Short mmCIF file of the C-alpha atoms (twelve columns), coordinates in Angstrom:
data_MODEL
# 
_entry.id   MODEL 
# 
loop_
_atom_site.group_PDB 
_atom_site.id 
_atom_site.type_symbol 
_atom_site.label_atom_id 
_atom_site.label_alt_id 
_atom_site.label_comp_id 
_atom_site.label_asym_id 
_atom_site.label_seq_id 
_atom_site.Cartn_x 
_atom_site.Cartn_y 
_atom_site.Cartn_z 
_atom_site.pdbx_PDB_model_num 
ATOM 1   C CA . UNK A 1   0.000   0.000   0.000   1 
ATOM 2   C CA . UNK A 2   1.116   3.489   -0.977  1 
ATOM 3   C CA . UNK A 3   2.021   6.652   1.597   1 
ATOM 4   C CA . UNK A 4   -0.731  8.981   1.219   1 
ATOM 5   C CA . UNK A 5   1.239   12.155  -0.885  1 
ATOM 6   C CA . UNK A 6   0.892   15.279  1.763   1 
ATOM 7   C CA . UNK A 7   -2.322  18.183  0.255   1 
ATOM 8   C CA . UNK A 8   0.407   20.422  -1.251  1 
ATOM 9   C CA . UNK A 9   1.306   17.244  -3.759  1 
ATOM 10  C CA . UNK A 10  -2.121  18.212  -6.141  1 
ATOM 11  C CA . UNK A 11  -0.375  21.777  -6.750  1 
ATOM 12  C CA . UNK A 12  2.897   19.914  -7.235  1 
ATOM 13  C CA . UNK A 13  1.664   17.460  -10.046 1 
ATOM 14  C CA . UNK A 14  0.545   19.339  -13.088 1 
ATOM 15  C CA . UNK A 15  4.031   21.881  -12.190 1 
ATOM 16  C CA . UNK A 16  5.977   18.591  -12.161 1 
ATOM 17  C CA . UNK A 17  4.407   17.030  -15.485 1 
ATOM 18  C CA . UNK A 18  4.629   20.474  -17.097 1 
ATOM 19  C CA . UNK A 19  8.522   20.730  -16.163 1 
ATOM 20  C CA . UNK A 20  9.127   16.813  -17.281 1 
ATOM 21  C CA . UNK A 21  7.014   17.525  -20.634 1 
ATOM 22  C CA . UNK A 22  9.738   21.211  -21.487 1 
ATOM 23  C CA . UNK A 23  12.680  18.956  -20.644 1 
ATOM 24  C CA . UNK A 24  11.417  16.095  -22.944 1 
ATOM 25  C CA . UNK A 25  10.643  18.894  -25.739 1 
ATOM 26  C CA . UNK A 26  13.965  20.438  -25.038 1 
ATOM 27  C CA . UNK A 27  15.915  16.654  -25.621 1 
ATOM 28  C CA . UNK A 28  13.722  16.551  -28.890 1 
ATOM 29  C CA . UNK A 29  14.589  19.698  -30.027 1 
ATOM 30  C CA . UNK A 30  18.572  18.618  -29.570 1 
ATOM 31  C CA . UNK A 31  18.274  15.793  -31.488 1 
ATOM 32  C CA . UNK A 32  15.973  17.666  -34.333 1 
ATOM 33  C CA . UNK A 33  18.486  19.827  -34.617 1 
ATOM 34  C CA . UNK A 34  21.627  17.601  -34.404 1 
ATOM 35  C CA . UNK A 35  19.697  15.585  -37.239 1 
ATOM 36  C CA . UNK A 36  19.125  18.621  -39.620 1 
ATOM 37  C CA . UNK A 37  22.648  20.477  -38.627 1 
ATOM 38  C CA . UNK A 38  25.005  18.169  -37.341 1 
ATOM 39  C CA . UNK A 39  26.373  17.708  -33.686 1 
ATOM 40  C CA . UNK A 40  26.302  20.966  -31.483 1 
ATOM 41  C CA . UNK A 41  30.486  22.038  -31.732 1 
ATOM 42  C CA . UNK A 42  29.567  23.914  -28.004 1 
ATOM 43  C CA . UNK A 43  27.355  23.723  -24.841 1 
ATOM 44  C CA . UNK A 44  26.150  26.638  -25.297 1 
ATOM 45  C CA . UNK A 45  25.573  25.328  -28.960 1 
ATOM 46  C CA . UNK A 46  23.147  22.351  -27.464 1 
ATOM 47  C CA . UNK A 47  21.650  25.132  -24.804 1 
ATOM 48  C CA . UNK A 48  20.239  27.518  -27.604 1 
ATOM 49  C CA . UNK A 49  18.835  23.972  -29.535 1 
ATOM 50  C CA . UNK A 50  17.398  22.822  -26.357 1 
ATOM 51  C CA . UNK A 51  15.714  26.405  -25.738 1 
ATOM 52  C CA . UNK A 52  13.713  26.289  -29.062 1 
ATOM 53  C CA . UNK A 53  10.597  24.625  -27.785 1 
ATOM 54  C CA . UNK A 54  10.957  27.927  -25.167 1 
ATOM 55  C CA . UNK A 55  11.255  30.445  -28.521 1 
ATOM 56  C CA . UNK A 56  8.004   28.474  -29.802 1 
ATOM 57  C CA . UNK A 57  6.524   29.055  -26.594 1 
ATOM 58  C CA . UNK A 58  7.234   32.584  -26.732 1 
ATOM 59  C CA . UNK A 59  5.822   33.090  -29.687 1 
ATOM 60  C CA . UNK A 60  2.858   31.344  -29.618 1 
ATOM 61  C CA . UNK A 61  1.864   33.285  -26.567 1 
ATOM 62  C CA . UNK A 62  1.613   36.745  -28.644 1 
ATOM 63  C CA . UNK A 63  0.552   35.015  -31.879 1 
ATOM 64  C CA . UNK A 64  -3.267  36.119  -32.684 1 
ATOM 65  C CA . UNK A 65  -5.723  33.172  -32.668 1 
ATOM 66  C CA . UNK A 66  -7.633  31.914  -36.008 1 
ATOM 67  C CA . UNK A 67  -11.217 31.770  -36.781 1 
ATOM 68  C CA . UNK A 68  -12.915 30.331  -38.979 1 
ATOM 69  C CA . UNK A 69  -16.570 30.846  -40.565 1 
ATOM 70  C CA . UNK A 70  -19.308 29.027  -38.468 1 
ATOM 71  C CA . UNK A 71  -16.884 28.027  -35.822 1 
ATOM 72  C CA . UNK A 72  -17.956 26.354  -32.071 1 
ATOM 73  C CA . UNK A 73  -15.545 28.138  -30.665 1 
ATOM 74  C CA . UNK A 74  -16.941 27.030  -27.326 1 
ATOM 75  C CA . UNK A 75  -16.272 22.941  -28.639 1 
ATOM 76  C CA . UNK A 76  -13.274 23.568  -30.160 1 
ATOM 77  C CA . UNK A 77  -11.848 25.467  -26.712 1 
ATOM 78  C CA . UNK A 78  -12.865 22.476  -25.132 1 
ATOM 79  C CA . UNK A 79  -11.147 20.016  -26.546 1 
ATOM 80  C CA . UNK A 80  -8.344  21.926  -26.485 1 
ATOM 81  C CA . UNK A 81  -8.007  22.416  -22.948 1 
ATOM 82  C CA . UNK A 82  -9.369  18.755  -22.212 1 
ATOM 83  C CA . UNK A 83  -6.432  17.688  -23.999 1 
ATOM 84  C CA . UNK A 84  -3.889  18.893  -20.372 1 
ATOM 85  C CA . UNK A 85  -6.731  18.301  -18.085 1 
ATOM 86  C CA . UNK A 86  -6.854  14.498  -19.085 1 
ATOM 87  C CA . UNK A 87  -3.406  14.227  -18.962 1 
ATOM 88  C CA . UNK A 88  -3.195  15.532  -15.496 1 
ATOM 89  C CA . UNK A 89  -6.278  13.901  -14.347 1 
ATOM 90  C CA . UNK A 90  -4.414  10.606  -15.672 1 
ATOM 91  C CA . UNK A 91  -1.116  11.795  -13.214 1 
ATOM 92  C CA . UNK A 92  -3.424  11.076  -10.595 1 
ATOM 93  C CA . UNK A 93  -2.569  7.823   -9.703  1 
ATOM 94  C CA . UNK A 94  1.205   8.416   -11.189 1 
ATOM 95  C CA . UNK A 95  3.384   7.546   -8.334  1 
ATOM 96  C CA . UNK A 96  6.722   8.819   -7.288  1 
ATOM 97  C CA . UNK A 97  8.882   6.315   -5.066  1 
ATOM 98  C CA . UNK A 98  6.092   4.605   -3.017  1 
ATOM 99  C CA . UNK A 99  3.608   7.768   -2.746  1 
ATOM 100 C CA . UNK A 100 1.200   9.269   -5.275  1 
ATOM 101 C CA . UNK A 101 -1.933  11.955  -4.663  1 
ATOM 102 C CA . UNK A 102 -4.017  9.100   -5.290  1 
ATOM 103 C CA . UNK A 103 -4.118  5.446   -4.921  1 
ATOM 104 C CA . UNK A 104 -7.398  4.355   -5.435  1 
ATOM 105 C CA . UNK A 105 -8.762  0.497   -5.501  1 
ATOM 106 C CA . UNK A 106 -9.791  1.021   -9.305  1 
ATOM 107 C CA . UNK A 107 -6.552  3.324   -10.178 1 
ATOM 108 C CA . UNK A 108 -6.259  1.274   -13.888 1 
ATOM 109 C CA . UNK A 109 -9.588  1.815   -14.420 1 
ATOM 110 C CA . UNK A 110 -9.026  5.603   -13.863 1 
ATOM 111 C CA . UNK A 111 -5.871  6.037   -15.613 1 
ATOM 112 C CA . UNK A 112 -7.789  4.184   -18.848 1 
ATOM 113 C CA . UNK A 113 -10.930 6.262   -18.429 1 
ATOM 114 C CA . UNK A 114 -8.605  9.385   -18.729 1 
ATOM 115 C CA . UNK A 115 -7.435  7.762   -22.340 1 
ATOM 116 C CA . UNK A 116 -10.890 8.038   -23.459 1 
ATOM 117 C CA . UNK A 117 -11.632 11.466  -22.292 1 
ATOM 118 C CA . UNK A 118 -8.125  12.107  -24.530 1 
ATOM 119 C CA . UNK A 119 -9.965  10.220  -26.921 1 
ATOM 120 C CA . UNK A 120 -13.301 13.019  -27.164 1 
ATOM 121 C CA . UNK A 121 -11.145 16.109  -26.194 1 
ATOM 122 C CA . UNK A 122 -9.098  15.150  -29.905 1 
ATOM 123 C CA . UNK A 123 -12.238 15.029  -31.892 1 
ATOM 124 C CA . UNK A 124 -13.777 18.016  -30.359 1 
ATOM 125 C CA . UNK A 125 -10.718 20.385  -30.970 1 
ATOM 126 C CA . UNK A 126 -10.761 19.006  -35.232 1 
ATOM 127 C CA . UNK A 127 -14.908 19.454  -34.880 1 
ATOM 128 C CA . UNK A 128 -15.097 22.725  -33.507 1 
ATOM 129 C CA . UNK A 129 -13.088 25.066  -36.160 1 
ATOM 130 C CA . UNK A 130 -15.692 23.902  -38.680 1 
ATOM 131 C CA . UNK A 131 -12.945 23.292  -40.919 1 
ATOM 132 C CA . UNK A 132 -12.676 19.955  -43.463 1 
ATOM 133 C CA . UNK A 133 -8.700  19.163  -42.714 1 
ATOM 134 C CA . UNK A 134 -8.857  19.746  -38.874 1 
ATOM 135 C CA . UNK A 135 -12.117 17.163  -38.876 1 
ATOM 136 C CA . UNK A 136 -9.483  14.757  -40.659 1 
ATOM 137 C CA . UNK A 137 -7.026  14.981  -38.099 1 
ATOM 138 C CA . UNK A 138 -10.139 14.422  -35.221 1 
ATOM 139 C CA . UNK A 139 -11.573 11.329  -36.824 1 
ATOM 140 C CA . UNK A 140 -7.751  9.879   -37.765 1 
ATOM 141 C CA . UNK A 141 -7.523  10.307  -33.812 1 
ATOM 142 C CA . UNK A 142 -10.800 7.753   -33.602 1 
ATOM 143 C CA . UNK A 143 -9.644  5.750   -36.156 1 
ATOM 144 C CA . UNK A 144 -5.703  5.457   -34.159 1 
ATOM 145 C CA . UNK A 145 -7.935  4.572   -31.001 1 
ATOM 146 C CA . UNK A 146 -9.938  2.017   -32.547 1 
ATOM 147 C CA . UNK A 147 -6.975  0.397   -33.507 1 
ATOM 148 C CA . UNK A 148 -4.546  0.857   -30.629 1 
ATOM 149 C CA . UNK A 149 -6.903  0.561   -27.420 1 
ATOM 150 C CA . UNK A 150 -7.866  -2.615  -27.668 1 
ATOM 151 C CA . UNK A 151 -4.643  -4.214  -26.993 1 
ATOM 152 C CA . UNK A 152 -4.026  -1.297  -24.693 1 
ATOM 153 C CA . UNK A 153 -6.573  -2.087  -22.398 1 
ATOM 154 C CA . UNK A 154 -5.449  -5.890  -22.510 1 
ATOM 155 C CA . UNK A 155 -1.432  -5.134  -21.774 1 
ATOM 156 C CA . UNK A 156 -2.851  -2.995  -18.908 1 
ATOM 157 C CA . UNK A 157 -5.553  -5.892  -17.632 1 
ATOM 158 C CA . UNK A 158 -2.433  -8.186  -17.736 1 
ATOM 159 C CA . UNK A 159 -0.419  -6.067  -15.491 1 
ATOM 160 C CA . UNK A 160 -3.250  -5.797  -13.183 1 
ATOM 161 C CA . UNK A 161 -3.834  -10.236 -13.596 1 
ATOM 162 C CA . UNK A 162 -0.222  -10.546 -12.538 1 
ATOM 163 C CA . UNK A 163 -0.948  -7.960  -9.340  1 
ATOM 164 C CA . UNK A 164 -4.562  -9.798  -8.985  1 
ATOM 165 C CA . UNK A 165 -5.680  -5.875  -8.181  1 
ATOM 166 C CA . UNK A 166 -6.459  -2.902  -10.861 1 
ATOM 167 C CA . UNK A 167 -4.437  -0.526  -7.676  1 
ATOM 168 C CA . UNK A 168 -1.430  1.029   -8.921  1 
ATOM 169 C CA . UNK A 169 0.226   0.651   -5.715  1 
ATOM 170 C CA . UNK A 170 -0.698  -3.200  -5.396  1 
ATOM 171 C CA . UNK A 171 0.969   -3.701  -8.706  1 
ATOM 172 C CA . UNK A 172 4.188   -1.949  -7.691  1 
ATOM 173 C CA . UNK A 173 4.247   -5.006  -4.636  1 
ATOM 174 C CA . UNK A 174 3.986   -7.330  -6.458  1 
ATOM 175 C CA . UNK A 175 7.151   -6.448  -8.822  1 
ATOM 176 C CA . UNK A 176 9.367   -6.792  -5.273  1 
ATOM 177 C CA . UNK A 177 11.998  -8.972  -6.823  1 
ATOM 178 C CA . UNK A 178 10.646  -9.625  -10.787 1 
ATOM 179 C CA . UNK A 179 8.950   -6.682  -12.743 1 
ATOM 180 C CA . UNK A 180 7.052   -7.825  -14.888 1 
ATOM 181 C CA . UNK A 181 8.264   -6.383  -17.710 1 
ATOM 182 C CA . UNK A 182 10.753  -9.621  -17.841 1 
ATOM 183 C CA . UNK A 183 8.132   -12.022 -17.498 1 
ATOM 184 C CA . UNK A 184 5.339   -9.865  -19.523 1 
ATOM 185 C CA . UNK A 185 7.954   -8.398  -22.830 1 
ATOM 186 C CA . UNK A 186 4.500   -8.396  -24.723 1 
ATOM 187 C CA . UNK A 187 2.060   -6.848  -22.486 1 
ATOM 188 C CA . UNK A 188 5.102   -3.792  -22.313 1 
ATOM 189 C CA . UNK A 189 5.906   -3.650  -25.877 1 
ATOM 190 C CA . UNK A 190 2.046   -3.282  -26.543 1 
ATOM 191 C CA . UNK A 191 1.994   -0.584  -23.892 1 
ATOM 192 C CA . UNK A 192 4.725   1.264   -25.647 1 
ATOM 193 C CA . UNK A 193 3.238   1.437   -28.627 1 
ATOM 194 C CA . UNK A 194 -0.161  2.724   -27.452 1 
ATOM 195 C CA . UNK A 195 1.940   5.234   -25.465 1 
ATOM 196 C CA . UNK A 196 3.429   6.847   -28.501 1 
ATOM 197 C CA . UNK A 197 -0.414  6.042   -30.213 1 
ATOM 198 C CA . UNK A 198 -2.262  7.685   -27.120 1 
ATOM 199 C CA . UNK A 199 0.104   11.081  -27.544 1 
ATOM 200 C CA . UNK A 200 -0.304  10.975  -31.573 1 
ATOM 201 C CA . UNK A 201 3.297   11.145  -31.306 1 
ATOM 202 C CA . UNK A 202 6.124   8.970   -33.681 1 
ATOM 203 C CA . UNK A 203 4.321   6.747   -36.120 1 
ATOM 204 C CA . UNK A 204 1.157   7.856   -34.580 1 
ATOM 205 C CA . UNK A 205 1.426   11.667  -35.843 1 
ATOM 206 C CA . UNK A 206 -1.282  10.527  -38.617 1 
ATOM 207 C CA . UNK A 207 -3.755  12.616  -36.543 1 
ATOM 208 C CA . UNK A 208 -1.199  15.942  -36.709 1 
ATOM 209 C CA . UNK A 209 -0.355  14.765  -40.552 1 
ATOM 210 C CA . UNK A 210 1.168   17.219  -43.063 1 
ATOM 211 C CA . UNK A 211 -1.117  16.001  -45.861 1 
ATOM 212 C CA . UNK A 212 -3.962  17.132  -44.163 1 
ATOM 213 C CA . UNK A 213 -2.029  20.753  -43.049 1 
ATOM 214 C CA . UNK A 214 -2.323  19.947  -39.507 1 
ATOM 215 C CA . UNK A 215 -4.997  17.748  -39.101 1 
ATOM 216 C CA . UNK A 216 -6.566  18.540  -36.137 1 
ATOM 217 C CA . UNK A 217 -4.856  21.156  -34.992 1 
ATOM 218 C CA . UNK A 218 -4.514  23.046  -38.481 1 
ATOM 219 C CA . UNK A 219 -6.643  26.103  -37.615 1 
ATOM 220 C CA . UNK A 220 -5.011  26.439  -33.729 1 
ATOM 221 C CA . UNK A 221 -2.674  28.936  -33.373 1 
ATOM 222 C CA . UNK A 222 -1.919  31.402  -30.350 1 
ATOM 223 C CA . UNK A 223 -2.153  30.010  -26.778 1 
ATOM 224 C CA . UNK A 224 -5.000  27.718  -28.313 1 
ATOM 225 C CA . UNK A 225 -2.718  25.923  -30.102 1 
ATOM 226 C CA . UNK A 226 0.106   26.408  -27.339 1 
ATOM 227 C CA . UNK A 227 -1.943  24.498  -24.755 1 
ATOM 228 C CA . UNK A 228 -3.189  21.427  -27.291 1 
ATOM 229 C CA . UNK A 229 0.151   21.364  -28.146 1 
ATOM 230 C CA . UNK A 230 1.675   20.992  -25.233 1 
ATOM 231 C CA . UNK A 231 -0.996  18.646  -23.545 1 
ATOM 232 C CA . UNK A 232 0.631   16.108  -26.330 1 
ATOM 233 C CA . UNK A 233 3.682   16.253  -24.565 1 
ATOM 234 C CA . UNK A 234 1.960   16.077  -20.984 1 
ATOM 235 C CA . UNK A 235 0.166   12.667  -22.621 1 
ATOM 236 C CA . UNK A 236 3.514   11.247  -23.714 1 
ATOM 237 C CA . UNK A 237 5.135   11.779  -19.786 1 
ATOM 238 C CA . UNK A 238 1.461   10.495  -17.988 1 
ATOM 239 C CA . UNK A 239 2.071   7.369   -20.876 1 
ATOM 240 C CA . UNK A 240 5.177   6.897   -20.407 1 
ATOM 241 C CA . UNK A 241 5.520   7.498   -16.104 1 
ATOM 242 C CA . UNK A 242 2.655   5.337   -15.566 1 
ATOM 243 C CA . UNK A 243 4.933   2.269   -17.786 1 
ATOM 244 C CA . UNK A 244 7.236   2.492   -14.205 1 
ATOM 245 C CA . UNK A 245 4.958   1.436   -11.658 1 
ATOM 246 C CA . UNK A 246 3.322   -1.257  -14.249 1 
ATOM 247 C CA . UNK A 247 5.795   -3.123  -15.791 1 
ATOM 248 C CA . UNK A 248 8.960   -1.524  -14.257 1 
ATOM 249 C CA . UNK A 249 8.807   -2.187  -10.967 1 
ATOM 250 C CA . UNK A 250 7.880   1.344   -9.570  1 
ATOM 251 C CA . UNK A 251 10.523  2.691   -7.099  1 
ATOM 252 C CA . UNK A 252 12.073  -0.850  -6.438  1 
ATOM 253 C CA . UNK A 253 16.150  -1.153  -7.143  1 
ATOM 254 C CA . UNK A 254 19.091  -1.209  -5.004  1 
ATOM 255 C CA . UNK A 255 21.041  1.707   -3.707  1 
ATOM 256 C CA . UNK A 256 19.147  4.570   -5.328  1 
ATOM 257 C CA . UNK A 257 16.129  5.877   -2.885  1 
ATOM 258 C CA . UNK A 258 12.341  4.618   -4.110  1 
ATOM 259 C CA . UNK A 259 11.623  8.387   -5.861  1 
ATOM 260 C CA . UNK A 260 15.034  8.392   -7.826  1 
ATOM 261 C CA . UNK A 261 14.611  5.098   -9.302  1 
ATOM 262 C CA . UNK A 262 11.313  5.724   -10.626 1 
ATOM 263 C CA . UNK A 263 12.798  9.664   -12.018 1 
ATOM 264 C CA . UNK A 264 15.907  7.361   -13.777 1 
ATOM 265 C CA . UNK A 265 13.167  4.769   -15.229 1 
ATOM 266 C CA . UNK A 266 11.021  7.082   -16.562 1 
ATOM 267 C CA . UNK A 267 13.398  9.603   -17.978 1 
ATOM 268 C CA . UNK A 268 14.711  6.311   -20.047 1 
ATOM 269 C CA . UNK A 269 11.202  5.354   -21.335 1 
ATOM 270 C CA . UNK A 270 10.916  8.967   -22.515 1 
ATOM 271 C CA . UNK A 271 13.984  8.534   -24.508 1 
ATOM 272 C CA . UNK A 272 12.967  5.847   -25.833 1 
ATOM 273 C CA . UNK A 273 9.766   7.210   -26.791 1 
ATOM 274 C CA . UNK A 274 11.727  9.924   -28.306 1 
ATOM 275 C CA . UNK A 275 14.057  7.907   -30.400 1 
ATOM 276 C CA . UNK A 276 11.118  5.660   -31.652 1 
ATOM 277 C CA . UNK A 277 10.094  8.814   -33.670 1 
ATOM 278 C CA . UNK A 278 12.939  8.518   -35.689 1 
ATOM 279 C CA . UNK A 279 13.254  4.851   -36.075 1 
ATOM 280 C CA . UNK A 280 9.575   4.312   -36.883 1 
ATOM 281 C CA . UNK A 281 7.727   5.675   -40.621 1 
ATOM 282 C CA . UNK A 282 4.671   7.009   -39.789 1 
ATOM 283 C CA . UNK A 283 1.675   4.418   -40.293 1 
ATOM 284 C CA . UNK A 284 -1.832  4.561   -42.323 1 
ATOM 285 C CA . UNK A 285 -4.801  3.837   -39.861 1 
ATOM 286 C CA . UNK A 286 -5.937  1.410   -42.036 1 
ATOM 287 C CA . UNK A 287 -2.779  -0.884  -42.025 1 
ATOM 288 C CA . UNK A 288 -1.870  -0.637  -38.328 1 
ATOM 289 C CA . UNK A 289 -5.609  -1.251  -37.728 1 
ATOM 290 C CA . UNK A 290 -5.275  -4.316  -39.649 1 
ATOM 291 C CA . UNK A 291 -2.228  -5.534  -37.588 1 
ATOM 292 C CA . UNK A 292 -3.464  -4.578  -33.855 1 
ATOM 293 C CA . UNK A 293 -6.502  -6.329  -34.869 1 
ATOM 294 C CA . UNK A 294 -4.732  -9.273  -36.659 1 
ATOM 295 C CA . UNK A 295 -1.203  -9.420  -34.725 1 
ATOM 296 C CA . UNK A 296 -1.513  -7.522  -31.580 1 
ATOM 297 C CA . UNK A 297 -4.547  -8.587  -30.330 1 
ATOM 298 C CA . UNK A 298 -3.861  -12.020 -30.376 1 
ATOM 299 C CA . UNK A 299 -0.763  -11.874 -29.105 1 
ATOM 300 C CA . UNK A 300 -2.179  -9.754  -25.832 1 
ATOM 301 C CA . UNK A 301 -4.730  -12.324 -25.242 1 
ATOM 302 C CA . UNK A 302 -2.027  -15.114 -25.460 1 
ATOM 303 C CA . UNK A 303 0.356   -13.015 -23.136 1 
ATOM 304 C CA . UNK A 304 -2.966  -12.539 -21.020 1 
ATOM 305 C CA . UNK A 305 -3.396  -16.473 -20.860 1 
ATOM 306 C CA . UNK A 306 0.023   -17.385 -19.353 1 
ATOM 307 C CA . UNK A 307 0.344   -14.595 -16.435 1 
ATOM 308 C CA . UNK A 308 -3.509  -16.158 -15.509 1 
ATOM 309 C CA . UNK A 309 -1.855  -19.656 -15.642 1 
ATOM 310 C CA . UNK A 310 0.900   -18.128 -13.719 1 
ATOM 311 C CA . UNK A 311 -1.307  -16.586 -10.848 1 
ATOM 312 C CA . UNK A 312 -3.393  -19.413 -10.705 1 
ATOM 313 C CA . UNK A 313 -0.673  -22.196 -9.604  1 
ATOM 314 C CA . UNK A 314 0.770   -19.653 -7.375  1 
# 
């Protein structure tokens, strides 16, 4: 069982995911640049490339917003700003070391029912704006979670088997000694992929494409497009922080304290989140549809199948 995280922690979280998500941005900008330009001959070289996601920032926040004819600007605002909210809401449960705001009995549940609010607040921000390229974008997002949720929701469920409880913090106990990320290598790999899926990020950009201008957020600009934006990035650190306590073993490992092990684990699965943007071509709906249904799924259920075997002879 989890320590309860002291009040002040709820003011602490969305500060700490917002900090995580710049310095993520800022190691993505460094290797965008160090792709396009070549290795940074200085420091202070790498510090000005790291500081471009800052610039954008910057300039987003005095950019003038678009409108379109016969917007909802009221829908499209809202999906916009749902977009942060769920990933915050989803940080909930996130733990650090042993402690987290909240550790509730259905914590799984919650963290997956935040996925789906991601799911509306995507479709809402390409309805609203009235405009044909930014609906693209929303429905490509419906399309990407039709395809990736399903053996989402079953790498997560096996996680949860292996814990016999859907509580974060019961799941992190039960890694004491194994995490089941050894003994589970699909159930993880699956939740990798719907990681980058869930933040449209990588081979998952379809939603964000170029041949639709944007997609969903083609007609954003100023601080609307500034805070969709950057609740992508707060997605990818929820996605990729809640990986620790599920399949990494939370805050256990030797000589480090509880909270720095799960800091050092995360920051890894965020670089490799990263790099998988570069090693992966971005994918039609329609094909990696066909193999989550087809490949994925299957193999989830199958992965599913031993753990229960597993649990059962215990």
């Amino acid at each position: 069982m989890f320590d309860a995280a002291p009040l002040w922690a709820t003011v602490i979280l969305p500060v700490a995911l917002v900090f995580a998500g710049a310095v993520t941005a800022g190691f993505d900008a460094v290797l965008s640049a160090s792709a396009a330009r070549g290795r940074a001959g200085s420091m202070r070289e790498m510090g000005t490339r790291a500081a471009a996601p800052l610039r954008e920032v910057l300039r987003l926040l005095v950019q003038q917003p678009r409108r379109t004819v016969a917007a909802d600007t009221a829908l499209g605002r809202t999906g916009v700003v749902l977009v942060p909210v769920a990933a915050v809401l989803a940080g909930a449960v996130l733990p650090l070391g042993f402690r987290s705001v909240s550790d509730p009995a259905v914590g799984i549940v919650w963290f997956n029912a935040m996925e789906a609010l991601a799911w509306a607040a995507v479709w809402l921000t390409g309805w609203g704006p009235n405009s044909a390229l930014s609906l693209i974008g929303g429905y490509r997002f419906l399309a990407q979670g039709l395809a990736y949720e399903l053996p989402h929701m079953f790498a997560i469920t096996t996680a949860a088997l292996g814990a016999e409880s859907l509580r974060v913090g019961d799941v992190v106990a039960a890694q004491d000694g194994l995490w089941f990320a050894v003994w589970m290598p699909v159930a993880f790999i699956v939740y990798l992929l719907s990681a980058m899926a869930m933040s449209f990020w990588g081979p998952f950009d379809h939603p964000l494409g170029r041949d639709a201008a944007g997609g969903a957020a083609a007609e954003l600009a100023g601080v609307d497009r500034l805070v969709f934006l950057g609740g992508r990035w707060l997605l990818m650190v929820v996605t990729a922080g809640v990986s620790v306590p599920l399949f990494l073993g939370g805050g256990h490992g030797p000589l480090l304290p509880a909270w720095a092990w799960t800091l050092v684990k995360t920051a890894l699965v965020l670089a490799a989140l990263v790099a998988g943007r570069r090693l992966l071509p971005t994918l039609r709906m329609e094909r990696y549809t066909e193999f989550a249904w087809l490949v994925l799924v299957p193999a989830t259920l199958l992965q599913a199948l031993v753990v229960a075997v597993v649990v059962l002879n215990r």
